[in-house]
């Protein structure tokens, strides 16, 4: 998520989720030059709360999102670039705390609609860039 200053983040593919979600805390909406923006902090690494990255993006929307447990949550949504392997696409991401979850990010099916193929029998198909 280069526009957010995240060189890499481990994400889980979740074809059951429509919208992608990113772990965020200290979420603050503000206005700059007449545009709504959101600033938030994230712990990019699993099981590591020491490293913190502050991100900033244009606020696309605030909407009710229903999680897999049926709980509704009002979340801020941003649009940003996703780079996976040699492909890049703009995706929508909702922001919420995923502190207790194994993955800091879930990639929903709308982020994968531009020709990505899911192999449910494989994990970690993309290697770290050097």
PDB file of C-alpha atoms in Angstrom:
ATOM      1  CA  UNK A   1       0.000   0.000   0.000  1.00  0.00           C
ATOM      2  CA  UNK A   2       2.578   2.550  -1.163  1.00  0.00           C
ATOM      3  CA  UNK A   3       0.283   5.599  -0.960  1.00  0.00           C
ATOM      4  CA  UNK A   4      -0.153   4.872   2.751  1.00  0.00           C
ATOM      5  CA  UNK A   5       3.579   4.453   3.341  1.00  0.00           C
ATOM      6  CA  UNK A   6       3.317   0.690   3.828  1.00  0.00           C
ATOM      7  CA  UNK A   7       6.028  -1.057   1.822  1.00  0.00           C
ATOM      8  CA  UNK A   8       4.487  -4.416   2.666  1.00  0.00           C
ATOM      9  CA  UNK A   9       1.874  -5.946   4.897  1.00  0.00           C
ATOM     10  CA  UNK A  10       0.783  -9.529   5.281  1.00  0.00           C
ATOM     11  CA  UNK A  11      -2.825  -9.879   4.146  1.00  0.00           C
ATOM     12  CA  UNK A  12      -5.322 -12.704   4.109  1.00  0.00           C
ATOM     13  CA  UNK A  13      -7.537 -13.230   1.075  1.00  0.00           C
ATOM     14  CA  UNK A  14     -11.191 -13.275   2.158  1.00  0.00           C
ATOM     15  CA  UNK A  15     -13.520 -13.878  -0.786  1.00  0.00           C
ATOM     16  CA  UNK A  16     -16.447 -13.889   1.642  1.00  0.00           C
ATOM     17  CA  UNK A  17     -15.791 -10.241   2.446  1.00  0.00           C
ATOM     18  CA  UNK A  18     -16.902  -7.657  -0.089  1.00  0.00           C
ATOM     19  CA  UNK A  19     -14.726  -4.789   1.184  1.00  0.00           C
ATOM     20  CA  UNK A  20     -11.093  -5.032   2.194  1.00  0.00           C
ATOM     21  CA  UNK A  21     -10.208  -4.007   5.735  1.00  0.00           C
ATOM     22  CA  UNK A  22      -7.043  -2.621   7.299  1.00  0.00           C
ATOM     23  CA  UNK A  23      -6.104  -2.518  10.977  1.00  0.00           C
ATOM     24  CA  UNK A  24      -6.242   1.078  12.206  1.00  0.00           C
ATOM     25  CA  UNK A  25      -6.289   2.898  15.522  1.00  0.00           C
ATOM     26  CA  UNK A  26      -6.160   6.555  16.593  1.00  0.00           C
ATOM     27  CA  UNK A  27      -8.376   7.326  13.610  1.00  0.00           C
ATOM     28  CA  UNK A  28      -8.881  11.067  13.142  1.00  0.00           C
ATOM     29  CA  UNK A  29     -10.990  12.740  10.446  1.00  0.00           C
ATOM     30  CA  UNK A  30      -9.963  16.277   9.490  1.00  0.00           C
ATOM     31  CA  UNK A  31     -10.361  18.725   6.606  1.00  0.00           C
ATOM     32  CA  UNK A  32      -7.580  20.081   4.453  1.00  0.00           C
ATOM     33  CA  UNK A  33      -8.156  22.424   1.494  1.00  0.00           C
ATOM     34  CA  UNK A  34     -11.879  21.656   1.696  1.00  0.00           C
ATOM     35  CA  UNK A  35     -11.398  17.871   1.462  1.00  0.00           C
ATOM     36  CA  UNK A  36     -12.207  15.336   4.170  1.00  0.00           C
ATOM     37  CA  UNK A  37      -9.140  13.317   5.108  1.00  0.00           C
ATOM     38  CA  UNK A  38      -8.376  10.639   7.648  1.00  0.00           C
ATOM     39  CA  UNK A  39      -5.194  10.100   9.631  1.00  0.00           C
ATOM     40  CA  UNK A  40      -4.658   6.820  11.431  1.00  0.00           C
ATOM     41  CA  UNK A  41      -1.986   4.681  13.019  1.00  0.00           C
ATOM     42  CA  UNK A  42      -1.280   1.057  12.256  1.00  0.00           C
ATOM     43  CA  UNK A  43       0.862  -1.741  13.614  1.00  0.00           C
ATOM     44  CA  UNK A  44       1.954  -3.287  10.285  1.00  0.00           C
ATOM     45  CA  UNK A  45       3.426  -6.478  11.713  1.00  0.00           C
ATOM     46  CA  UNK A  46       1.497  -9.303  13.276  1.00  0.00           C
ATOM     47  CA  UNK A  47       2.011  -9.727  17.009  1.00  0.00           C
ATOM     48  CA  UNK A  48       4.139  -6.534  17.141  1.00  0.00           C
ATOM     49  CA  UNK A  49       2.736  -3.375  18.692  1.00  0.00           C
ATOM     50  CA  UNK A  50       6.099  -1.591  18.911  1.00  0.00           C
ATOM     51  CA  UNK A  51       6.318  -0.486  15.271  1.00  0.00           C
ATOM     52  CA  UNK A  52       3.765   2.198  14.425  1.00  0.00           C
ATOM     53  CA  UNK A  53       3.192   3.840  11.054  1.00  0.00           C
ATOM     54  CA  UNK A  54       1.051   6.967  10.727  1.00  0.00           C
ATOM     55  CA  UNK A  55      -0.981   6.978   7.500  1.00  0.00           C
ATOM     56  CA  UNK A  56      -3.045   9.679   5.843  1.00  0.00           C
ATOM     57  CA  UNK A  57      -5.573   9.403   3.009  1.00  0.00           C
ATOM     58  CA  UNK A  58      -8.578  11.116   1.482  1.00  0.00           C
ATOM     59  CA  UNK A  59     -11.789   9.973   3.153  1.00  0.00           C
ATOM     60  CA  UNK A  60     -13.886   8.274   0.488  1.00  0.00           C
ATOM     61  CA  UNK A  61     -16.911   7.388   2.615  1.00  0.00           C
ATOM     62  CA  UNK A  62     -18.186   6.422   6.052  1.00  0.00           C
ATOM     63  CA  UNK A  63     -20.449   3.384   5.890  1.00  0.00           C
ATOM     64  CA  UNK A  64     -21.946   0.571   7.901  1.00  0.00           C
ATOM     65  CA  UNK A  65     -20.008  -2.670   7.421  1.00  0.00           C
ATOM     66  CA  UNK A  66     -21.226  -6.056   8.687  1.00  0.00           C
ATOM     67  CA  UNK A  67     -18.447  -8.410   9.814  1.00  0.00           C
ATOM     68  CA  UNK A  68     -18.478 -12.205   9.550  1.00  0.00           C
ATOM     69  CA  UNK A  69     -20.061 -12.462  13.003  1.00  0.00           C
ATOM     70  CA  UNK A  70     -23.011 -10.315  11.907  1.00  0.00           C
ATOM     71  CA  UNK A  71     -21.922  -7.247  13.903  1.00  0.00           C
ATOM     72  CA  UNK A  72     -22.445  -3.873  12.201  1.00  0.00           C
ATOM     73  CA  UNK A  73     -19.792  -1.219  12.568  1.00  0.00           C
ATOM     74  CA  UNK A  74     -19.618   2.331  11.187  1.00  0.00           C
ATOM     75  CA  UNK A  75     -16.238   2.539   9.432  1.00  0.00           C
ATOM     76  CA  UNK A  76     -14.258   5.094   7.498  1.00  0.00           C
ATOM     77  CA  UNK A  77     -13.367   3.991   3.964  1.00  0.00           C
ATOM     78  CA  UNK A  78     -10.377   5.146   1.920  1.00  0.00           C
ATOM     79  CA  UNK A  79      -9.251   4.393  -1.606  1.00  0.00           C
ATOM     80  CA  UNK A  80      -5.603   3.575  -2.173  1.00  0.00           C
ATOM     81  CA  UNK A  81      -3.253   1.725  -4.465  1.00  0.00           C
ATOM     82  CA  UNK A  82      -2.645  -1.973  -3.855  1.00  0.00           C
ATOM     83  CA  UNK A  83       0.523  -3.451  -5.331  1.00  0.00           C
ATOM     84  CA  UNK A  84       0.630  -7.242  -5.412  1.00  0.00           C
ATOM     85  CA  UNK A  85       3.477  -8.829  -7.327  1.00  0.00           C
ATOM     86  CA  UNK A  86       3.817  -6.916 -10.577  1.00  0.00           C
ATOM     87  CA  UNK A  87       0.205  -5.654 -10.580  1.00  0.00           C
ATOM     88  CA  UNK A  88      -1.244  -2.445  -9.229  1.00  0.00           C
ATOM     89  CA  UNK A  89      -4.896  -1.461  -8.727  1.00  0.00           C
ATOM     90  CA  UNK A  90      -6.963   1.046  -6.766  1.00  0.00           C
ATOM     91  CA  UNK A  91      -8.991  -0.537  -3.975  1.00  0.00           C
ATOM     92  CA  UNK A  92     -11.361   0.559  -1.225  1.00  0.00           C
ATOM     93  CA  UNK A  93     -10.336  -0.266   2.328  1.00  0.00           C
ATOM     94  CA  UNK A  94     -12.387   0.130   5.490  1.00  0.00           C
ATOM     95  CA  UNK A  95     -10.530   1.014   8.684  1.00  0.00           C
ATOM     96  CA  UNK A  96     -11.100  -0.730  12.002  1.00  0.00           C
ATOM     97  CA  UNK A  97      -9.138  -2.195  14.889  1.00  0.00           C
ATOM     98  CA  UNK A  98      -7.861  -5.691  14.130  1.00  0.00           C
ATOM     99  CA  UNK A  99      -5.542  -5.761  17.132  1.00  0.00           C
ATOM    100  CA  UNK A 100      -6.726  -9.212  18.217  1.00  0.00           C
ATOM    101  CA  UNK A 101      -6.718 -10.675  14.704  1.00  0.00           C
ATOM    102  CA  UNK A 102      -3.865 -12.645  13.174  1.00  0.00           C
ATOM    103  CA  UNK A 103      -3.774 -10.632   9.930  1.00  0.00           C
ATOM    104  CA  UNK A 104      -3.624  -6.829   9.920  1.00  0.00           C
ATOM    105  CA  UNK A 105      -5.375  -6.771   6.550  1.00  0.00           C
ATOM    106  CA  UNK A 106      -8.072  -8.728   4.739  1.00  0.00           C
ATOM    107  CA  UNK A 107      -8.383  -8.466   0.966  1.00  0.00           C
ATOM    108  CA  UNK A 108     -12.037  -8.667  -0.025  1.00  0.00           C
ATOM    109  CA  UNK A 109     -13.439  -9.827  -3.320  1.00  0.00           C
ATOM    110  CA  UNK A 110     -13.914  -6.359  -4.858  1.00  0.00           C
ATOM    111  CA  UNK A 111     -10.166  -5.739  -4.537  1.00  0.00           C
ATOM    112  CA  UNK A 112      -9.534  -8.924  -6.495  1.00  0.00           C
ATOM    113  CA  UNK A 113     -12.059  -8.468  -9.304  1.00  0.00           C
ATOM    114  CA  UNK A 114      -9.539  -7.337 -11.935  1.00  0.00           C
ATOM    115  CA  UNK A 115      -8.268 -10.730 -13.046  1.00  0.00           C
ATOM    116  CA  UNK A 116      -6.777 -12.168  -9.870  1.00  0.00           C
ATOM    117  CA  UNK A 117      -7.080 -15.933  -9.501  1.00  0.00           C
ATOM    118  CA  UNK A 118      -7.378 -17.442  -6.022  1.00  0.00           C
ATOM    119  CA  UNK A 119      -5.733 -20.782  -5.283  1.00  0.00           C
ATOM    120  CA  UNK A 120      -7.365 -21.981  -2.043  1.00  0.00           C
ATOM    121  CA  UNK A 121      -4.800 -24.773  -1.593  1.00  0.00           C
ATOM    122  CA  UNK A 122      -1.758 -22.465  -1.510  1.00  0.00           C
ATOM    123  CA  UNK A 123      -0.328 -19.861   0.867  1.00  0.00           C
ATOM    124  CA  UNK A 124       2.266 -17.126   0.522  1.00  0.00           C
ATOM    125  CA  UNK A 125       2.620 -17.294  -3.259  1.00  0.00           C
ATOM    126  CA  UNK A 126       4.174 -13.823  -3.465  1.00  0.00           C
ATOM    127  CA  UNK A 127       7.699 -13.609  -2.132  1.00  0.00           C
ATOM    128  CA  UNK A 128       9.212 -10.602  -0.368  1.00  0.00           C
ATOM    129  CA  UNK A 129      10.756  -8.081  -2.725  1.00  0.00           C
ATOM    130  CA  UNK A 130      14.447  -7.546  -2.131  1.00  0.00           C
TER     131      UNK A 130
END
